[in-house]
Amino acid sequence: MIPTIDSARLVLRPFREATDFAPVAAFFASERSAFYGGPAPRPEAWRKFAVFSGHWMVRGYGPFALEEKASGAFVGLAGPWFPEGFPEPEITWMLCDGALGKGYATEAALRALRFGYEDLGWTTAVSSIVAENGPSLRVAERLGAVHEYDFQMGDVLLGVHRHRGPTALAEVAA
């Protein structure tokens, strides 16, 4: 049910517990996960990990596992995401420590946006980002997203950044 799609350097594919859970658990054990609902102990990280695949079952879409083509290593996740309580469908991304600074988040999020527009028929998409998450804000900027409004989720204030629509995105990719 979960497709496999490609970008230049990444394979966006279904999650595999055997290869993907340990890096996700390590991410959620780190302070870097504070912008993604962490830090979390390993059992809670497993539940968060399971939600990624479960989102596909409930919504018919969800985040993809990111696999580096050159090495076959799991490097993070990116994809369409719309959990309960969020204001609208969005594109999410998260990278493991060894994958930072390589442009993978931008590449994967751009491919996920194309998937949302071309395969899911979305006409718009956002990314919700905590204002203190500088690296994710830079990814959103590189994608051409513009801060549109803020919303409160529990005790977290998230900025909603609107991505280019399907036509504008197609023109950029051409």
Coordinates of N, CA and C in Angstrom, one line a residue:
M1 N 0.8 -1.2 0.0 CA 0.0 0.0 0.0 C 0.9 1.3 0.0
I2 N 2.0 1.2 0.6 CA 2.9 2.4 0.7 C 3.8 2.3 -0.5
P3 N 3.8 3.3 -1.4 CA 4.6 3.3 -2.6 C 6.1 3.6 -2.3
T4 N 6.9 3.3 -3.2 CA 8.3 3.7 -3.2 C 8.6 4.6 -4.3
I5 N 9.1 5.8 -4.0 CA 9.4 6.8 -5.0 C 10.9 7.2 -4.8
D6 N 11.4 7.9 -5.8 CA 12.8 8.3 -5.8 C 13.0 9.8 -5.9
S7 N 14.1 10.3 -5.4 CA 14.6 11.6 -5.7 C 16.0 11.4 -6.2
A8 N 16.8 12.4 -6.4 CA 18.1 12.2 -7.0 C 19.0 11.3 -6.2
R9 N 19.0 11.5 -4.8 CA 19.9 10.8 -4.0 C 19.3 9.9 -3.0
L10 N 17.9 9.9 -3.0 CA 17.2 9.2 -1.9 C 16.1 8.3 -2.5
V11 N 15.8 7.2 -1.8 CA 14.7 6.4 -2.0 C 13.7 6.7 -0.9
L12 N 12.5 7.1 -1.2 CA 11.4 7.3 -0.3 C 10.6 6.1 -0.3
R13 N 10.5 5.3 0.8 CA 10.0 4.0 0.9 C 9.2 3.7 2.2
P14 N 8.6 2.6 2.3 CA 7.9 2.2 3.6 C 9.0 2.0 4.6
F15 N 8.6 2.1 5.9 CA 9.5 1.9 7.0 C 9.7 0.4 7.2
R16 N 10.9 0.1 7.7 CA 11.3 -1.3 8.1 C 11.9 -1.2 9.5
E17 N 11.2 -2.0 10.3 CA 11.6 -2.0 11.7 C 13.1 -2.4 11.9
A18 N 13.5 -3.4 11.2 CA 14.9 -4.0 11.3 C 16.0 -3.0 11.1
T19 N 15.8 -2.1 10.1 CA 16.8 -1.1 9.8 C 16.5 0.3 10.2
D20 N 15.3 0.6 10.4 CA 14.9 2.0 10.6 C 14.6 2.4 12.1
F21 N 14.2 1.4 12.9 CA 13.8 1.8 14.3 C 15.0 2.3 15.1
A22 N 16.1 1.6 15.1 CA 17.2 2.0 15.9 C 17.6 3.5 15.7
P23 N 17.8 3.9 14.4 CA 18.1 5.3 14.2 C 17.0 6.3 14.7
V24 N 15.7 5.9 14.5 CA 14.6 6.7 15.0 C 14.6 6.8 16.5
A25 N 14.9 5.7 17.2 CA 15.0 5.7 18.7 C 16.1 6.5 19.1
A26 N 17.3 6.5 18.4 CA 18.4 7.4 18.8 C 18.0 8.8 18.6
F27 N 17.3 9.1 17.5 CA 16.9 10.5 17.3 C 16.0 11.0 18.5
F28 N 15.0 10.1 18.8 CA 14.1 10.5 19.9 C 14.7 10.5 21.3
A29 N 15.9 9.9 21.4 CA 16.6 9.9 22.7 C 17.4 11.2 22.8
S30 N 17.6 12.0 21.7 CA 18.4 13.2 21.7 C 17.6 14.4 21.9
E31 N 18.2 15.5 22.4 CA 17.6 16.8 22.6 C 17.1 17.4 21.2
R32 N 17.7 17.0 20.1 CA 17.3 17.5 18.8 C 15.9 17.1 18.5
S33 N 15.3 16.1 19.2 CA 14.0 15.7 18.9 C 12.9 16.6 19.6
A34 N 13.4 17.5 20.4 CA 12.5 18.4 21.1 C 11.5 19.1 20.1
F35 N 11.9 19.3 18.9 CA 11.0 20.0 17.9 C 10.1 19.0 17.2
Y36 N 10.2 17.7 17.6 CA 9.4 16.6 17.0 C 8.8 15.8 18.0
G37 N 8.4 16.4 19.2 CA 7.7 15.6 20.2 C 8.5 14.8 21.1
G38 N 9.8 15.0 21.2 CA 10.7 14.3 22.1 C 11.3 15.3 23.1
P39 N 12.4 14.8 23.8 CA 12.9 13.5 23.8 C 11.9 12.5 24.4
A40 N 12.2 11.2 24.0 CA 11.3 10.1 24.4 C 12.1 8.9 24.7
P41 N 11.7 8.1 25.7 CA 12.4 6.8 26.0 C 12.1 5.9 24.8
R42 N 12.9 4.8 24.7 CA 12.7 3.9 23.6 C 11.3 3.3 23.4
P43 N 10.6 2.9 24.5 CA 9.2 2.4 24.2 C 8.3 3.5 23.6
E44 N 8.4 4.7 24.0 CA 7.6 5.8 23.4 C 8.1 6.1 22.0
A45 N 9.4 6.0 21.8 CA 9.9 6.2 20.4 C 9.4 5.1 19.5
W46 N 9.2 3.9 20.0 CA 8.7 2.8 19.1 C 7.2 3.2 18.7
R47 N 6.5 3.7 19.7 CA 5.1 4.1 19.4 C 5.1 5.2 18.3
K48 N 5.9 6.2 18.5 CA 6.0 7.2 17.5 C 6.4 6.7 16.1
F49 N 7.4 5.7 16.1 CA 7.8 5.1 14.9 C 6.6 4.4 14.2
A50 N 5.8 3.7 15.0 CA 4.7 2.9 14.5 C 3.6 3.9 13.9
V51 N 3.5 5.1 14.4 CA 2.5 6.0 13.9 C 2.8 6.4 12.4
F52 N 4.1 6.4 12.0 CA 4.4 6.8 10.7 C 3.7 5.8 9.7
S53 N 3.9 4.5 9.9 CA 3.2 3.6 9.0 C 1.7 3.6 9.2
G54 N 1.3 3.7 10.5 CA -0.2 3.7 10.8 C -0.9 4.9 10.1
H55 N -0.2 6.0 10.0 CA -0.8 7.2 9.3 C -1.2 6.8 7.9
W56 N -0.4 6.0 7.2 CA -0.8 5.5 5.9 C -2.1 4.7 5.9
M57 N -2.3 3.9 6.9 CA -3.5 3.1 7.0 C -4.7 3.9 7.3
V58 N -4.6 5.0 8.1 CA -5.7 5.8 8.4 C -6.0 6.8 7.4
R59 N -5.0 7.5 6.9 CA -5.2 8.6 5.9 C -5.0 8.3 4.5
G60 N -4.3 7.1 4.2 CA -4.0 6.8 2.8 C -2.7 7.4 2.3
Y61 N -2.0 8.1 3.2 CA -0.7 8.7 2.9 C 0.0 8.9 4.2
G62 N 1.3 9.2 4.1 CA 2.0 9.5 5.4 C 3.5 9.7 5.0
P63 N 4.3 9.8 6.1 CA 5.7 10.0 5.9 C 6.4 8.7 5.3
F64 N 7.4 9.0 4.5 CA 8.2 7.9 3.9 C 9.5 7.8 4.7
A65 N 10.0 6.6 4.8 CA 11.4 6.4 5.3 C 12.3 6.9 4.2
L66 N 13.4 7.5 4.6 CA 14.4 8.0 3.6 C 15.6 7.1 3.6
E67 N 16.0 6.6 2.5 CA 17.1 5.7 2.3 C 18.1 6.4 1.4
E68 N 19.3 6.5 1.8 CA 20.4 7.1 1.0 C 20.7 6.1 -0.1
K69 N 20.6 6.5 -1.4 CA 20.9 5.5 -2.5 C 22.3 5.0 -2.5
A70 N 23.2 5.9 -2.2 CA 24.7 5.5 -2.3 C 25.0 4.4 -1.3
S71 N 24.5 4.5 -0.1 CA 24.9 3.5 1.0 C 23.8 2.6 1.4
G72 N 22.5 2.9 1.1 CA 21.4 2.1 1.6 C 21.0 2.3 3.0
A73 N 21.6 3.3 3.6 CA 21.3 3.7 5.0 C 20.1 4.5 5.2
F74 N 19.3 4.2 6.2 CA 18.2 5.0 6.6 C 18.7 6.3 7.2
V75 N 18.2 7.4 6.6 CA 18.7 8.7 7.0 C 17.6 9.6 7.6
G76 N 16.4 9.2 7.6 CA 15.3 10.1 8.2 C 14.0 9.8 7.6
L77 N 13.1 10.8 7.6 CA 11.7 10.6 7.1 C 11.3 11.9 6.5
A78 N 10.3 11.8 5.6 CA 9.7 13.0 5.0 C 8.4 12.5 4.3
G79 N 7.4 13.4 4.3 CA 6.3 13.1 3.5 C 5.0 13.8 4.0
P80 N 3.9 13.5 3.4 CA 2.6 14.1 3.7 C 2.2 13.6 5.1
W81 N 1.6 14.6 5.8 CA 1.3 14.3 7.3 C 0.1 15.2 7.7
F82 N -0.8 14.6 8.3 CA -2.0 15.4 8.8 C -2.6 14.7 10.0
P83 N -1.8 14.8 11.2 CA -2.4 14.2 12.4 C -3.5 15.0 13.0
E84 N -4.3 14.4 13.8 CA -5.4 15.0 14.5 C -4.9 16.2 15.2
G85 N -5.6 17.4 15.1 CA -5.2 18.6 15.8 C -4.4 19.6 15.0
F86 N -3.9 19.1 13.8 CA -3.1 20.0 13.0 C -4.2 20.7 12.1
P87 N -3.9 22.0 11.7 CA -4.8 22.8 11.0 C -5.1 22.4 9.6
E88 N -4.1 21.7 8.9 CA -4.3 21.3 7.5 C -3.2 20.4 7.1
P89 N -3.3 19.7 6.0 CA -2.3 18.7 5.6 C -0.9 19.4 5.4
E90 N 0.1 18.7 5.8 CA 1.4 19.3 5.7 C 2.5 18.3 5.2
I91 N 3.6 18.8 4.9 CA 4.8 18.1 4.6 C 5.7 18.1 5.8
T92 N 6.1 17.0 6.3 CA 7.0 16.9 7.4 C 8.4 16.3 7.0
W93 N 9.4 16.5 7.8 CA 10.7 15.9 7.6 C 11.4 15.9 8.9
M94 N 12.3 14.9 9.0 CA 13.2 14.7 10.2 C 14.4 13.9 9.7
L95 N 15.6 14.3 10.1 CA 16.8 13.6 9.7 C 17.6 13.1 10.9
C96 N 18.2 11.9 10.7 CA 19.1 11.4 11.7 C 20.4 12.2 11.7
D97 N 21.1 12.0 12.8 CA 22.3 12.8 13.0 C 23.3 12.8 11.9
G98 N 23.6 11.6 11.3 CA 24.6 11.5 10.3 C 24.2 12.1 8.9
A99 N 22.9 12.5 8.8 CA 22.4 12.9 7.5 C 22.3 14.5 7.5
L100 N 22.7 15.1 8.5 CA 22.5 16.6 8.5 C 23.5 17.3 7.6
G101 N 23.0 18.4 7.1 CA 23.9 19.3 6.3 C 24.2 18.8 4.9
K102 N 23.5 17.8 4.4 CA 23.7 17.3 3.0 C 22.6 17.7 2.1
G103 N 21.6 18.5 2.5 CA 20.5 18.9 1.6 C 19.4 17.8 1.5
Y104 N 19.5 16.7 2.3 CA 18.5 15.7 2.2 C 17.1 16.1 2.6
A105 N 17.0 16.9 3.6 CA 15.6 17.4 4.0 C 14.9 18.1 2.9
T106 N 15.6 19.0 2.3 CA 15.1 19.8 1.2 C 14.7 18.9 0.0
E107 N 15.6 18.0 -0.4 CA 15.4 17.1 -1.5 C 14.2 16.2 -1.2
A108 N 14.1 15.7 0.0 CA 13.0 14.8 0.3 C 11.7 15.5 0.4
A109 N 11.7 16.7 1.0 CA 10.5 17.5 1.2 C 10.0 17.9 -0.2
L110 N 10.8 18.3 -1.1 CA 10.4 18.7 -2.4 C 9.8 17.5 -3.2
R111 N 10.4 16.3 -3.0 CA 9.8 15.1 -3.7 C 8.4 14.8 -3.0
A112 N 8.4 15.0 -1.7 CA 7.1 14.7 -1.0 C 6.0 15.7 -1.4
L113 N 6.4 16.9 -1.6 CA 5.4 17.9 -2.1 C 4.9 17.5 -3.5
R114 N 5.8 17.1 -4.4 CA 5.4 16.7 -5.7 C 4.4 15.5 -5.6
F115 N 4.7 14.5 -4.7 CA 3.8 13.4 -4.4 C 2.5 13.9 -4.0
G116 N 2.4 14.8 -3.0 CA 1.2 15.4 -2.5 C 0.3 16.0 -3.7
Y117 N 1.0 16.8 -4.5 CA 0.3 17.4 -5.6 C -0.1 16.5 -6.7
E118 N 0.8 15.7 -7.2 CA 0.6 14.9 -8.3 C -0.1 13.6 -8.0
D119 N 0.1 13.0 -6.9 CA -0.5 11.7 -6.6 C -1.7 11.7 -5.7
L120 N -1.7 12.7 -4.8 CA -2.8 12.8 -3.8 C -3.8 13.9 -4.3
G121 N -3.4 14.7 -5.2 CA -4.4 15.7 -5.7 C -4.5 17.0 -4.8
W122 N -3.5 17.1 -3.9 CA -3.5 18.3 -3.0 C -3.3 19.6 -3.9
T123 N -4.0 20.6 -3.4 CA -3.8 21.9 -4.1 C -3.0 22.9 -3.3
T124 N -2.7 22.5 -2.0 CA -1.9 23.3 -1.2 C -1.3 22.5 -0.1
A125 N -0.2 22.9 0.5 CA 0.4 22.2 1.6 C 1.2 23.2 2.5
V126 N 1.4 22.8 3.7 CA 2.1 23.7 4.7 C 3.1 22.8 5.4
S127 N 4.0 23.4 6.2 CA 4.8 22.7 7.1 C 4.7 23.5 8.4
S128 N 4.4 22.9 9.5 CA 4.3 23.5 10.8 C 5.6 23.4 11.6
I129 N 6.2 24.5 11.9 CA 7.6 24.5 12.5 C 7.7 25.4 13.7
V130 N 8.3 24.9 14.7 CA 8.6 25.7 15.9 C 9.5 26.8 15.6
A131 N 9.3 28.0 16.0 CA 10.1 29.2 15.6 C 11.6 29.0 16.0
E132 N 11.9 28.2 17.0 CA 13.3 28.0 17.4 C 14.0 27.0 16.6
N133 N 13.3 26.3 15.7 CA 13.9 25.2 14.9 C 14.5 25.8 13.6
G134 N 15.7 26.5 13.8 CA 16.3 27.1 12.6 C 16.6 26.2 11.4
P135 N 17.1 25.0 11.6 CA 17.4 24.2 10.4 C 16.1 23.9 9.6
S136 N 15.0 23.6 10.3 CA 13.7 23.3 9.5 C 13.2 24.6 8.9
L137 N 13.4 25.7 9.6 CA 12.9 27.0 8.9 C 13.7 27.2 7.7
R138 N 15.0 26.9 7.7 CA 15.8 27.1 6.5 C 15.4 26.2 5.3
V139 N 15.0 25.0 5.7 CA 14.5 24.0 4.7 C 13.2 24.6 4.1
A140 N 12.3 25.1 4.9 CA 11.1 25.7 4.4 C 11.4 26.9 3.5
E141 N 12.3 27.7 3.9 CA 12.7 28.8 3.0 C 13.3 28.4 1.7
R142 N 14.1 27.4 1.7 CA 14.7 26.9 0.4 C 13.6 26.3 -0.5
L143 N 12.5 25.8 0.1 CA 11.4 25.3 -0.7 C 10.5 26.4 -1.1
G144 N 10.7 27.6 -0.7 CA 9.9 28.7 -1.1 C 8.6 28.9 -0.2
A145 N 8.6 28.2 0.9 CA 7.4 28.4 1.8 C 7.5 29.7 2.5
V146 N 6.3 30.2 2.8 CA 6.2 31.6 3.5 C 5.4 31.4 4.8
H147 N 5.9 32.0 5.9 CA 5.1 32.0 7.1 C 3.8 32.6 6.9
E148 N 2.7 31.9 7.3 CA 1.4 32.5 7.1 C 0.7 32.8 8.4
Y149 N 0.8 31.9 9.3 CA 0.1 32.1 10.6 C 0.7 31.2 11.7
D150 N 0.3 31.4 12.9 CA 0.7 30.5 14.0 C -0.5 29.8 14.6
F151 N -0.2 28.6 15.2 CA -1.3 27.9 15.9 C -0.7 27.3 17.1
Q152 N -1.5 27.1 18.1 CA -1.0 26.5 19.4 C -1.5 25.1 19.4
M153 N -0.5 24.2 19.7 CA -0.8 22.8 19.9 C -0.3 22.4 21.3
G154 N -1.2 22.3 22.2 CA -0.8 22.1 23.6 C 0.0 23.3 24.1
D155 N 1.2 23.0 24.5 CA 2.1 24.1 25.0 C 3.1 24.5 24.0
V156 N 2.9 24.1 22.7 CA 3.8 24.4 21.7 C 3.2 25.4 20.7
L157 N 3.9 26.5 20.3 CA 3.4 27.4 19.3 C 4.1 27.0 18.0
L158 N 3.4 26.7 17.0 CA 3.9 26.3 15.7 C 3.6 27.4 14.7
G159 N 4.6 27.7 13.8 CA 4.4 28.6 12.7 C 4.0 27.8 11.5
V160 N 3.0 28.2 10.8 CA 2.5 27.5 9.6 C 3.1 28.2 8.4
H161 N 3.9 27.4 7.6 CA 4.6 27.9 6.5 C 4.0 27.3 5.2
R162 N 3.4 28.2 4.4 CA 2.7 27.7 3.1 C 3.7 27.5 2.0
H163 N 3.6 26.3 1.4 CA 4.5 25.9 0.3 C 3.9 26.5 -1.0
R164 N 4.7 26.5 -2.0 CA 4.3 26.9 -3.3 C 3.2 25.9 -3.8
G165 N 2.3 26.3 -4.5 CA 1.2 25.4 -5.1 C 1.7 24.6 -6.2
P166 N 0.9 23.7 -6.7 CA 1.3 22.7 -7.7 C 1.9 23.4 -9.0
T167 N 1.3 24.5 -9.5 CA 1.7 25.1 -10.7 C 3.1 25.8 -10.5
A168 N 3.2 26.5 -9.4 CA 4.5 27.2 -9.1 C 5.6 26.2 -8.8
L169 N 5.3 25.1 -8.2 CA 6.3 24.1 -7.9 C 6.7 23.4 -9.2
A170 N 5.8 23.2 -10.1 CA 6.1 22.5 -11.4 C 7.0 23.5 -12.2
E171 N 6.8 24.8 -12.1 CA 7.6 25.7 -12.9 C 9.1 25.7 -12.3
V172 N 9.2 25.6 -11.0 CA 10.5 25.6 -10.4 C 11.3 24.3 -10.8
A173 N 10.6 23.2 -10.8 CA 11.2 21.9 -11.1 C 11.5 21.8 -12.5
A174 N 10.9 22.6 -13.4 CA 11.1 22.4 -14.9 C 12.5 23.0 -15.3

